[in-house]
XYZ file of C-alpha atoms in Angstrom:
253
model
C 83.995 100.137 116.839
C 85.200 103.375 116.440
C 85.359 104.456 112.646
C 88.515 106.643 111.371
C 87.191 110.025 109.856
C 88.565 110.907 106.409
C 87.657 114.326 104.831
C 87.875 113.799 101.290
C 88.445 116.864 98.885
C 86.891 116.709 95.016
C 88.506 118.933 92.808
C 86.569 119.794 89.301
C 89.088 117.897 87.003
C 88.165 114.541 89.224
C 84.477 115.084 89.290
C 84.971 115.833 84.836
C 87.416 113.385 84.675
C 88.851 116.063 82.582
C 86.262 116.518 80.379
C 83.439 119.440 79.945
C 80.825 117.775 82.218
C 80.237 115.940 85.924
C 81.238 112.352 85.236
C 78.249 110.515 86.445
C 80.944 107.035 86.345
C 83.090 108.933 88.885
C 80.487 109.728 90.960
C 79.262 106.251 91.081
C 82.671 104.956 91.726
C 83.759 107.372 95.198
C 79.972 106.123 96.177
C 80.881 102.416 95.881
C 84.220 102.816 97.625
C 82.189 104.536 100.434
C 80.140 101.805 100.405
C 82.635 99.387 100.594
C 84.797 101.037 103.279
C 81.476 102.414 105.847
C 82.493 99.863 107.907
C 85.496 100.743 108.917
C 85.628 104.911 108.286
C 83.212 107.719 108.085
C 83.477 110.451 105.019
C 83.203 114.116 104.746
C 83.475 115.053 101.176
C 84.637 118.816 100.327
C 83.526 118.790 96.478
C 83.792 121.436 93.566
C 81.956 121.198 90.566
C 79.415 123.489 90.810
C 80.108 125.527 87.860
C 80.949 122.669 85.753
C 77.641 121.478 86.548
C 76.161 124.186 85.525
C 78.009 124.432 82.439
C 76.396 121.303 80.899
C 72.707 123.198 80.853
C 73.618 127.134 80.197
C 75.179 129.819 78.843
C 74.706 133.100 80.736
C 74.985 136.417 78.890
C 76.534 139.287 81.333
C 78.605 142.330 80.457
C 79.705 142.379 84.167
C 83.016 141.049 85.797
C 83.906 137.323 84.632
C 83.570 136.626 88.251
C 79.596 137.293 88.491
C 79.000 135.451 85.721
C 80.500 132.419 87.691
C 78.828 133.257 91.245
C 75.649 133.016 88.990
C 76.655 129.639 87.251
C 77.560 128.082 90.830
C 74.343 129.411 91.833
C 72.505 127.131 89.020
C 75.431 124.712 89.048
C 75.156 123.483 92.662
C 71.771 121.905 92.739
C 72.589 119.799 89.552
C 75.496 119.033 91.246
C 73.979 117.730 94.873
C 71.423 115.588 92.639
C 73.923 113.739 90.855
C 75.819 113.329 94.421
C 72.142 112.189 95.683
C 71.044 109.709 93.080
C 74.187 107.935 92.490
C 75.139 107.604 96.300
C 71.318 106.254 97.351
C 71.556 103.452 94.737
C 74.166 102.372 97.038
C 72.413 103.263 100.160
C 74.352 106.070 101.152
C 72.292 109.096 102.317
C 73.777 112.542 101.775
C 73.560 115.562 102.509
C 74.536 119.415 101.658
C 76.560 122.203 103.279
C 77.227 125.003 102.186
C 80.327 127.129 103.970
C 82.552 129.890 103.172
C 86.121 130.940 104.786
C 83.872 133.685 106.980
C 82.192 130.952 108.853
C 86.332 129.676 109.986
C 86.727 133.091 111.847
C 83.596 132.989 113.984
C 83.922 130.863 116.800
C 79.710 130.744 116.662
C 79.664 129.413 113.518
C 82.471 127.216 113.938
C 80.643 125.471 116.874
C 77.853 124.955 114.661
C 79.126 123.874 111.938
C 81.173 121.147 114.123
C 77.493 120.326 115.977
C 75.721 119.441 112.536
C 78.225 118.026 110.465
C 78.320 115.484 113.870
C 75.014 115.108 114.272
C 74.839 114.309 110.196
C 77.217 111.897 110.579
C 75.894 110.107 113.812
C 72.569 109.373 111.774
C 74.480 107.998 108.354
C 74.241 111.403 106.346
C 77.883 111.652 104.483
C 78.136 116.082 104.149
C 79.050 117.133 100.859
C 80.376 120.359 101.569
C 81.226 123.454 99.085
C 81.684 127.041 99.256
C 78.875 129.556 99.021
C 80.369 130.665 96.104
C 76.491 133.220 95.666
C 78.110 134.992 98.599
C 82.308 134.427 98.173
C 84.260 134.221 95.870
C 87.486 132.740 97.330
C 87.311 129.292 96.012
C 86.066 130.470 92.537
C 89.610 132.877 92.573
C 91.974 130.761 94.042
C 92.003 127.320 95.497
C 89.561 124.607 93.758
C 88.548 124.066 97.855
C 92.066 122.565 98.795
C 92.073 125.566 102.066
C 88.528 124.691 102.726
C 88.811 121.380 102.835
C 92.074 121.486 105.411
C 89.941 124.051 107.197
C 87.269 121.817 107.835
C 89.476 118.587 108.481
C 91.217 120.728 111.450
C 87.877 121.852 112.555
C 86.041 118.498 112.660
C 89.375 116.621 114.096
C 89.232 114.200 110.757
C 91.988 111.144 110.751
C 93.032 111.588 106.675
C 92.671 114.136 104.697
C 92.683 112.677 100.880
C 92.958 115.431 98.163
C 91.753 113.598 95.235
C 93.541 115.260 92.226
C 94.683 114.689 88.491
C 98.006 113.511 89.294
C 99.500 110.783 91.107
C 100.631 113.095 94.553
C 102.817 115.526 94.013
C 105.568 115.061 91.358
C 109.375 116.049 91.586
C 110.282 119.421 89.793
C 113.152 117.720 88.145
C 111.398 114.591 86.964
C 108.805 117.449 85.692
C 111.271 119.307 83.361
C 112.173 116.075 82.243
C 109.263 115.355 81.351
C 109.353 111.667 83.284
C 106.779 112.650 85.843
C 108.390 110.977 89.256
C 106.381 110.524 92.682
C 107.640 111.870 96.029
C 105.768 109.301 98.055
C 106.872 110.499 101.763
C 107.096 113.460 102.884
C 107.466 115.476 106.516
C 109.234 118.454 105.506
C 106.789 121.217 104.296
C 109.708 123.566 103.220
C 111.159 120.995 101.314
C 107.868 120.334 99.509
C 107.709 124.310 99.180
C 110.979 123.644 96.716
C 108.880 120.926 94.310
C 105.680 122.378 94.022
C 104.958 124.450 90.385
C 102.529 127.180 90.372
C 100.581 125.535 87.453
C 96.348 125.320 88.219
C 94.426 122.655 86.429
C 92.271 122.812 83.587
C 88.468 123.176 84.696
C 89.558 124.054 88.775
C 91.105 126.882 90.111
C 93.611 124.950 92.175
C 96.965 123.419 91.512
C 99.461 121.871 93.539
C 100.550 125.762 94.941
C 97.016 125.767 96.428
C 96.970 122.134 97.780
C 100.408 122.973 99.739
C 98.427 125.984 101.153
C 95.985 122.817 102.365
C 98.434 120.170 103.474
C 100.544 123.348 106.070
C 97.124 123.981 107.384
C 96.402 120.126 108.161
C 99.545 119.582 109.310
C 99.584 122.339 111.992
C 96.789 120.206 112.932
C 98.441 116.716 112.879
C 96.067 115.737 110.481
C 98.075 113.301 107.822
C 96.880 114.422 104.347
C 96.964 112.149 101.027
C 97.337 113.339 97.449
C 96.081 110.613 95.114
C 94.878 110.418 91.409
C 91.520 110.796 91.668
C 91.226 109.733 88.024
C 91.876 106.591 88.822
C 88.924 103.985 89.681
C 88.972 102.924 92.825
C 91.850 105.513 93.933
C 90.764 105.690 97.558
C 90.987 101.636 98.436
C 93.939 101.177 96.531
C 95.689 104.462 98.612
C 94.148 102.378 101.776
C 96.018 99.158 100.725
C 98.767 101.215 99.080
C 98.435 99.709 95.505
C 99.242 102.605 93.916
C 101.544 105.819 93.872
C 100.654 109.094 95.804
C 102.239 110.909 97.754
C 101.761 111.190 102.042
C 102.351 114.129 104.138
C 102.511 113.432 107.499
């Protein structure tokens, strides 16, 4: 039976569940729903979290630019980070595996071939690629997007069915309901340009991204016909219940 491909994105606020440190719980709780659902689909996950991970064990000392300090902490962070992927997915008897990219890699037709050849061959054998940027050598998604672009990039390139962008909020939100303060779903949505006229440039809390960034993601996945979810990744259980639509996000397709 063929199985649908969904690229799933992990921004830092899901993997914290808001807090100062990788929630082990949340990690254990995308694993099970991977579990439950490797029947039927196949995963890519595009995950942040690197410097939050690294957080939890250091505090580096640098009079340099802010953003060495973090190339250095994703440097440490990222290994602490595939381990927690590593033990909490094999108690479930999902295998994983690491991949590191960065935005360079998109604009070299080499590199995208090889890229596509692994992450295939990964999958074909039951490895689920957790993919982040090689933040030691750019610095894009430390700057700017939490891994929203990367995570549209490599949905496009690997011809996924879904893109889910697993955030803090239940999809994107209306700008009025916003400034009333009565936060309001926009569950469907085709037009990007109208989408252009709801989105805030606000970033969250421990990620670089924000829902400015994730439009950046959903124009790029688009282009590509590639339908792209924003769900509350807070939430337990947030990618079933978007599969059997028991709960409020918001689809671009």
């Amino acid at each position: 039976m063929h199985k649908k491909r969904i690229l799933l994105k992990i921004g830092s606020n899901t993997l914290t569940k808001e807090t100062n440190q990788i929630s082990r719980g949340k990690v254990e709780d995308i694993a099970r729903q991977i579990a439950t659902l490797q029947d039927a689909y196949e995963f890519i996950i595009v995950s942040s979290g690197a410097i939050a991970a690294a957080k939890q064990f250091v505090k580096l000392e640098h009079n340099g630019a802010d953003i060495d300090v973090k190339q250095a902490l994703a440097a440490i962070g990222q290994p602490h980070l595939m381990r927690i992927f590593q033990e909490n997915f094999r108690e479930l008897g999902l295998s994983t595996s690491q991949c590191l990219l960065s935005y360079l890699d998109f604009e070299n037709a080499v590199a995208k071939a090889n890229i596509k050849t692994t992450i295939n061959v990964l999958i074909a054998n039951n490895f689920i690629p957790i993919i982040n940027e090689n933040d030691t050598v750019a610095t894009d998604e430390i700057q700017f997007g939490d891994n929203d672009k990367l995570a549209a990039l490599t949905a496009t390139l690997l011809q996924a069915d879904l893109l889910i962008i697993a955030t803090n909020t239940n999809g994107i939100y209306t700008k009025e309901s916003l400034a009333q303060n009565t936060p309001r779903t926009i569950h469907n949505i085709t037009d990007i340009n109208m989408l252009k006229k709801e989105v805030s440039n606000t970033t969250s809390s421990h990620g670089t991204g924000g829902m400015s960034s994730k439009l950046e993601a959903v124009t790029i996945a688009q282009k590509a016909a590639i339908e792209t979810w924003v769900v509350n990744g807070l939430q337990d259980n947030f990618i079933v219940n978007a599969l059997n639509n028991r709960t409020a996000f918001t689809k671009i397709i």
